[in-house]
XYZ file of C-alpha atoms in Angstrom:
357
model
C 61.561 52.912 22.498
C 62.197 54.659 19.384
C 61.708 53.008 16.041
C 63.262 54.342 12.998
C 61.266 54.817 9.551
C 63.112 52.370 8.054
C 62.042 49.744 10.625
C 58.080 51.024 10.651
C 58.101 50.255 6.583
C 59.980 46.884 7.409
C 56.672 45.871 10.159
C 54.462 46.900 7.731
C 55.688 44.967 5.086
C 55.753 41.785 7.685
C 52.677 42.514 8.288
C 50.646 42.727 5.116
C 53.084 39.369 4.237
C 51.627 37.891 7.310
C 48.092 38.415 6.654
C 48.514 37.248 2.959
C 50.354 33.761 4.225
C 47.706 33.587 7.178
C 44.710 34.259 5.070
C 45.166 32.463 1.593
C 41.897 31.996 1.291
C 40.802 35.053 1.062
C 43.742 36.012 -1.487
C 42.533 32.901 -3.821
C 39.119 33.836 -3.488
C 40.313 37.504 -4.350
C 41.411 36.214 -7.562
C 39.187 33.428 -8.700
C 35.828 32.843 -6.928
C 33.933 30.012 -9.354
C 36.269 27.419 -9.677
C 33.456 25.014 -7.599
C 30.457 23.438 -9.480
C 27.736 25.486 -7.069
C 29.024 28.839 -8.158
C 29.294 27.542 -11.891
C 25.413 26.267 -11.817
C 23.871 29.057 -12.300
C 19.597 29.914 -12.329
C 18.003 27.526 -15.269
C 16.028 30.120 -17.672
C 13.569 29.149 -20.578
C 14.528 29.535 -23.474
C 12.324 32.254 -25.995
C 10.728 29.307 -27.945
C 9.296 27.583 -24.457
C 5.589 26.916 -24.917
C 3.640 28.360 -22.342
C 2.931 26.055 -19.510
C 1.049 25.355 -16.289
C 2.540 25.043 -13.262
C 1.023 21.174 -12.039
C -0.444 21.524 -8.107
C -1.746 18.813 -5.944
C -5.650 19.134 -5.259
C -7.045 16.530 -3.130
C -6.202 13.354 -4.950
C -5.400 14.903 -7.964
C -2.804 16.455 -10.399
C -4.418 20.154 -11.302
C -3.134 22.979 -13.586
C -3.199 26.417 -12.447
C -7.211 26.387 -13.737
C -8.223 23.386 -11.696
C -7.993 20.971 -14.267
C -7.322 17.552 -13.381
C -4.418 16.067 -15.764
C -3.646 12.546 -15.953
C -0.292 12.225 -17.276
C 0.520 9.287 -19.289
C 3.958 9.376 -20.558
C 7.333 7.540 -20.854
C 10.813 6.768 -19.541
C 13.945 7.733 -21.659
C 17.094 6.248 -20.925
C 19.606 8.088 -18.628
C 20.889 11.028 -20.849
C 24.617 9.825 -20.813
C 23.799 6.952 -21.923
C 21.460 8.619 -24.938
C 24.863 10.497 -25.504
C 27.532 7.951 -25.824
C 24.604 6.019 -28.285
C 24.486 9.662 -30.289
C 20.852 9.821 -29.754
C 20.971 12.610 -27.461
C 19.084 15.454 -29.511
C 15.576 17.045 -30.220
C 14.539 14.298 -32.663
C 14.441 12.021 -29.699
C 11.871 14.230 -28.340
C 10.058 14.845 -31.234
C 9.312 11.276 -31.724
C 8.600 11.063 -28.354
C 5.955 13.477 -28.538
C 4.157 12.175 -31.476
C 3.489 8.754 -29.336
C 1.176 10.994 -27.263
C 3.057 10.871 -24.474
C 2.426 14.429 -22.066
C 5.003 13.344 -19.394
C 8.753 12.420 -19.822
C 10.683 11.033 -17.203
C 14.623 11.045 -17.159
C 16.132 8.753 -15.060
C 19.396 9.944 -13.849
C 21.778 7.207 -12.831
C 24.178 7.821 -9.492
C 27.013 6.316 -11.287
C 26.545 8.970 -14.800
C 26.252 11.845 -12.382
C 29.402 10.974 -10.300
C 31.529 10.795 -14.073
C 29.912 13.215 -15.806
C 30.092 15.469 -13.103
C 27.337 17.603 -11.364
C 27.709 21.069 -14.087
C 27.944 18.886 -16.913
C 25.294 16.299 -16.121
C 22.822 19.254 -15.423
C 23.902 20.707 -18.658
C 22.401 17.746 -20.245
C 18.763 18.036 -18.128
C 18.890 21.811 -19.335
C 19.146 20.392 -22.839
C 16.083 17.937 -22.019
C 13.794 20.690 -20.291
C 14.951 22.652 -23.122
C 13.411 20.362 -26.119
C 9.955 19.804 -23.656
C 9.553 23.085 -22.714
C 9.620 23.817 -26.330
C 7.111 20.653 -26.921
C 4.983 21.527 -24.043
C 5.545 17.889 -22.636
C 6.368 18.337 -18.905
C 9.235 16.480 -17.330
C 9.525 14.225 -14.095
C 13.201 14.061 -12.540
C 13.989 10.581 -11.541
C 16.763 9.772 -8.941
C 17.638 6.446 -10.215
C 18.772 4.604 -7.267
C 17.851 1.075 -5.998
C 18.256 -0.264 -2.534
C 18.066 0.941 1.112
C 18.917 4.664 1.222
C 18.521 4.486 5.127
C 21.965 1.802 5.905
C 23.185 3.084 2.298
C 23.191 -0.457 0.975
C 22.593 -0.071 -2.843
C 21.807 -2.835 -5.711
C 24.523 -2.188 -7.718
C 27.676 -0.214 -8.648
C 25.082 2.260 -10.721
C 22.979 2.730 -7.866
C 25.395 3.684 -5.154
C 24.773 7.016 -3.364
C 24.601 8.303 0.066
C 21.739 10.170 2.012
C 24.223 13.409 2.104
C 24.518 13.181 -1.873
C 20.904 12.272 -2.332
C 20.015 15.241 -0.676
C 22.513 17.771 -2.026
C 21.177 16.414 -5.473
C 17.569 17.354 -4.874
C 18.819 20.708 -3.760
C 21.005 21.638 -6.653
C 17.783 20.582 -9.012
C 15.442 22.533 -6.777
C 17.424 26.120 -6.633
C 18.313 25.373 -10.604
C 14.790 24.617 -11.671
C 13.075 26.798 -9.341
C 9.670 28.085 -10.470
C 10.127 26.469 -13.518
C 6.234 25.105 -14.897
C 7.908 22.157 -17.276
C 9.829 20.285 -14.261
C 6.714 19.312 -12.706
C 7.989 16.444 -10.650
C 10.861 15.214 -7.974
C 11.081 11.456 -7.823
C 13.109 11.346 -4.756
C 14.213 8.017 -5.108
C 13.668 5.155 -7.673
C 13.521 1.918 -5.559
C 13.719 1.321 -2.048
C 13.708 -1.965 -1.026
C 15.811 -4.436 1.169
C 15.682 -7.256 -1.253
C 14.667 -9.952 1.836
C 17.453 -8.383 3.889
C 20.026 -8.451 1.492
C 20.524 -4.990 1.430
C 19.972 -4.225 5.213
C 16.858 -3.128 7.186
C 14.466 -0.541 7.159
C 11.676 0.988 8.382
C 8.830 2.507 7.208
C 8.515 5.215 9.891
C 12.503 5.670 9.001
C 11.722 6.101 5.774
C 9.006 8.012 6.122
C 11.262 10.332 7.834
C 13.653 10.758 5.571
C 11.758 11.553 3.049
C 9.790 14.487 4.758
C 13.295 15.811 5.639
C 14.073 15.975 1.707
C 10.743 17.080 0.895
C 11.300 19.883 3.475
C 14.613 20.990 2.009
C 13.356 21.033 -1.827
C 10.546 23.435 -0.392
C 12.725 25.861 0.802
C 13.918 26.215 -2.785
C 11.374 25.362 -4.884
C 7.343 25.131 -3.580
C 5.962 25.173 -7.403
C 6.904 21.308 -7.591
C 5.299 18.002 -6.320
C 7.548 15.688 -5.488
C 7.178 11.859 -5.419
C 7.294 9.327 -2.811
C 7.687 5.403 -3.869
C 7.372 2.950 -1.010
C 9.168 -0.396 -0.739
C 9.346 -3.365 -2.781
C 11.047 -1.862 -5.468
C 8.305 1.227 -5.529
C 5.270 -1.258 -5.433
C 4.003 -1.106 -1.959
C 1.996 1.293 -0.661
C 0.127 -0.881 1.791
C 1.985 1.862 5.181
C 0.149 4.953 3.465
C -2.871 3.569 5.195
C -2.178 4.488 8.552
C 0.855 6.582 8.193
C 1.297 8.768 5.422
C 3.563 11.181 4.740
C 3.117 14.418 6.941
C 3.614 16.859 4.049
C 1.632 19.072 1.907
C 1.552 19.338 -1.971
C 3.287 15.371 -2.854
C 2.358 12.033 -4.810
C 2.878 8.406 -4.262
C 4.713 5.999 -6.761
C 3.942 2.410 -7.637
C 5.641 0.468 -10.647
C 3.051 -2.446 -10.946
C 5.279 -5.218 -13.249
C 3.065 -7.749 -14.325
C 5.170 -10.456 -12.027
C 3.852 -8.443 -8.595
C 0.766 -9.677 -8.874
C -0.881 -13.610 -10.318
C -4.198 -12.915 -12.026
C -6.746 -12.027 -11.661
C -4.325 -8.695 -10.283
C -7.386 -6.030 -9.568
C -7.971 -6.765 -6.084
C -4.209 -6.956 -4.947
C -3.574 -4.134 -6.845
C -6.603 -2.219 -4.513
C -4.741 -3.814 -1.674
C -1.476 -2.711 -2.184
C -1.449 0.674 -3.791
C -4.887 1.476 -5.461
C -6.406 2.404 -2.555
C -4.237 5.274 -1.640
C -5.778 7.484 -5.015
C -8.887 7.482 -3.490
C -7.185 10.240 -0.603
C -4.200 11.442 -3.047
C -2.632 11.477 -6.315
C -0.909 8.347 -7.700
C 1.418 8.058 -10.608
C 2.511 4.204 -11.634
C 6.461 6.112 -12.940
C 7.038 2.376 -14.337
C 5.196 -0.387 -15.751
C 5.525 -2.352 -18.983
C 5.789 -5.992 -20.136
C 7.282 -7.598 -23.053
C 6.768 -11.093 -24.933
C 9.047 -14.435 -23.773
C 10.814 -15.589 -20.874
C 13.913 -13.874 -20.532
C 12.317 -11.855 -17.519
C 9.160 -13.670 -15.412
C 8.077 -10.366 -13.975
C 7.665 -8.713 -17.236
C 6.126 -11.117 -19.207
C 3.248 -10.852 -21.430
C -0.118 -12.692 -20.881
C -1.736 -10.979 -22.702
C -4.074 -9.963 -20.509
C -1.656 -6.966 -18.417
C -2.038 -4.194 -20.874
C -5.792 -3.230 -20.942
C -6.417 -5.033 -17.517
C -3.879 -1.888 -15.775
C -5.069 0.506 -18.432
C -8.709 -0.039 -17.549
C -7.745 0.154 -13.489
C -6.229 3.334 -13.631
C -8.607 5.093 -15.835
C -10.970 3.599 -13.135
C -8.552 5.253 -10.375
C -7.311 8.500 -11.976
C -3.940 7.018 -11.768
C -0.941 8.467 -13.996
C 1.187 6.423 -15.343
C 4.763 5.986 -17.171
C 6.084 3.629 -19.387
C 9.532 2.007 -19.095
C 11.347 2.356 -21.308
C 12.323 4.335 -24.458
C 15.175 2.370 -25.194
C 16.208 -0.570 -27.865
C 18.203 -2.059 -25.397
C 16.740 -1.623 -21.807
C 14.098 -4.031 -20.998
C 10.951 -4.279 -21.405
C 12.014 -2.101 -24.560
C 9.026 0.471 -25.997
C 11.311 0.361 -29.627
C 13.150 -2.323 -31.121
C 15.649 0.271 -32.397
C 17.195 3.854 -33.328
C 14.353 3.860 -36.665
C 11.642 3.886 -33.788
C 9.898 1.078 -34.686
C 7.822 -0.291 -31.549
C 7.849 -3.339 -30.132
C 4.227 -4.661 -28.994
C 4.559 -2.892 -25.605
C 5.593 0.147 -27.649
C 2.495 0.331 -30.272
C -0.017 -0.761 -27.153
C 0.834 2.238 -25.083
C 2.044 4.944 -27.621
C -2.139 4.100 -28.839
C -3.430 4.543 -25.636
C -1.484 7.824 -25.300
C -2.893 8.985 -28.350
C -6.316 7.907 -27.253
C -6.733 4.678 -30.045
């Protein structure tokens, strides 16, 4: 059959038409390529002014820098950054006063619900503000996922709380390829709270849990192995008691406790060797919140006076970090009683014992 030249221009024209209408992917992509948040986040870099800084390893049941040193971090909980923004306290100064309380360890809670409005580029935009200000402070930093509930049915506290295992782990694995080898990010907390609340928010297991967190643990590695990330167990992060016979099966990680006053009736010592203590004597322990404050409004937080230097004086005893919550006027149990920094009793006790009163 014989086909004229006109005609062979006409097919080719059909053609290339056809592939562009049958491919418009590729033409989009052609033209625009980083219209989605994981091309726009790019490689976190210090800044010039960054201190210099040791990346923090696990060593038996200890924190160590890249000497061998053990370090007992005893620091503090900010707020979550959006809300330090909408209160227009989100800047250096916070830091600054944050590091003349002594503290050597900031942790930075980061709500589900801010992340989801913010939005993944600009939320990180505000931890590379954070790392920033403590990089150039030399105070290292301890990335909180600040969910409560049970991760494992996906049955969460609260509105502020509520995230899925997919997102959970697609947020550890933006922060791990973005802070990657980065000494001041020292820790993952790979989940605030689990706990079923008596059932009310499902079942779980501790070998399910366990689990799941080895599977996140495994991921972060493959991005980031200069990090040591943090497992709580149940009961809102207080018990340990399952580390006993079946820890986690990974290299390199911490346990978290947050030992409230209410968890324990004195005299707490013993429970507390019971429930968590014992697991520092085989690996490192960091309490990421404790605190009390005076009155009744909250029974597990309460003051009596005898909390403070009985916990102080049990992890000194354990080589147990430890972070206060919470650097905030209006979060409870409050470290400041407002935006002029002046501490409330919780405040002035630890901020002391940070700067070794």
């Amino acid at each position: 059959m014989k086909v004229s030249y006109l005609g062979l221009t006409l097919l080719a024209v059909v053609c290339k038409i056809g592939v562009a209408i049958a491919q418009p992917g590729l033409q989009s992509n052609a033209i625009k390529k980083d219209w989605w948040h994981i091309d726009a986040i790019k490689p976190y870099k210090l800044p010039a002014t960054a201190s210099k800084m040791s990346y923090i390893k696990v060593q038996g049941n200890s924190f160590v820098n890249d000497k061998g040193k053990v370090i007992v971090f005893k620091g503090l909980s900010i707020s979550d950054p959006d809300k330090l923004v909408k209160d227009g306290h989100w800047n250096k100064k916070h830091f600054d006063v944050i590091k003349s309380w002594g503290a050597n360890l900031i942790r930075i809670p980061v709500h589900p619900v801010a992340y989801h409005q913010r939005g993944v580029e600009a939320y990180i935009k505000l931890l590379d503000e954070a790392v920033n200000w403590c990089s150039e402070l030399g105070i290292y930093v301890l990335i909180d996922w600040h969910a409560i509930g049970n991760l494992q049915m996906e049955v969460l506290s609260q509105d502020m709380h509520k995230t899925t295992k997919s997102e959970t782990f697609n947020f550890w694995r933006n922060i791990a390829e973005h802070y990657k080898d980065i000494p001041t990010v020292a820790f993952y907390e790979l989940f605030n709270e689990p706990t079923t609340y008596d059932g009310q928010y499902g079942t779980a297991s501790w070998d399910g849990w366990k689990t799941l967190m080895e599977q996140m643990i495994d991921l972060i590695y493959v991005y980031n192995k200069n990090v040591v990330p943090l497992v709580a167990g149940f009961n809102w992060a207080y018990d340990l008691t399952p580390v006993k016979d079946n820890p986690i099966a990974r290299p390199g990680i911490g346990y978290v406790t947050h030992p409230y006053p209410g968890k324990r009736a004195v005299p707490r010592e013993d429970k507390w060797e019971l429930d968590f203590g014992f697991v520092a004597d085989k690996y490192p322990v960091i309490a990421t919140e404790l605190g009390f404050m005076p009155g009744d409004e909250d029974e597990n937080l309460k003051d009596d006076g005898i909390y403070g230097p009985s916990i102080m004086k049990y992890f000194n005893k354990k080589g147990i970090s430890w972070v206060v919550w919470v650097f905030d006027p209006d979060w409870i149990p409050q470290m400041i009683k407002n935006w002029n920094y002046e501490p409330t009793s919780q405040g002035k006790f630890f901020s002391d014992v940070m700067k070794g009163k």
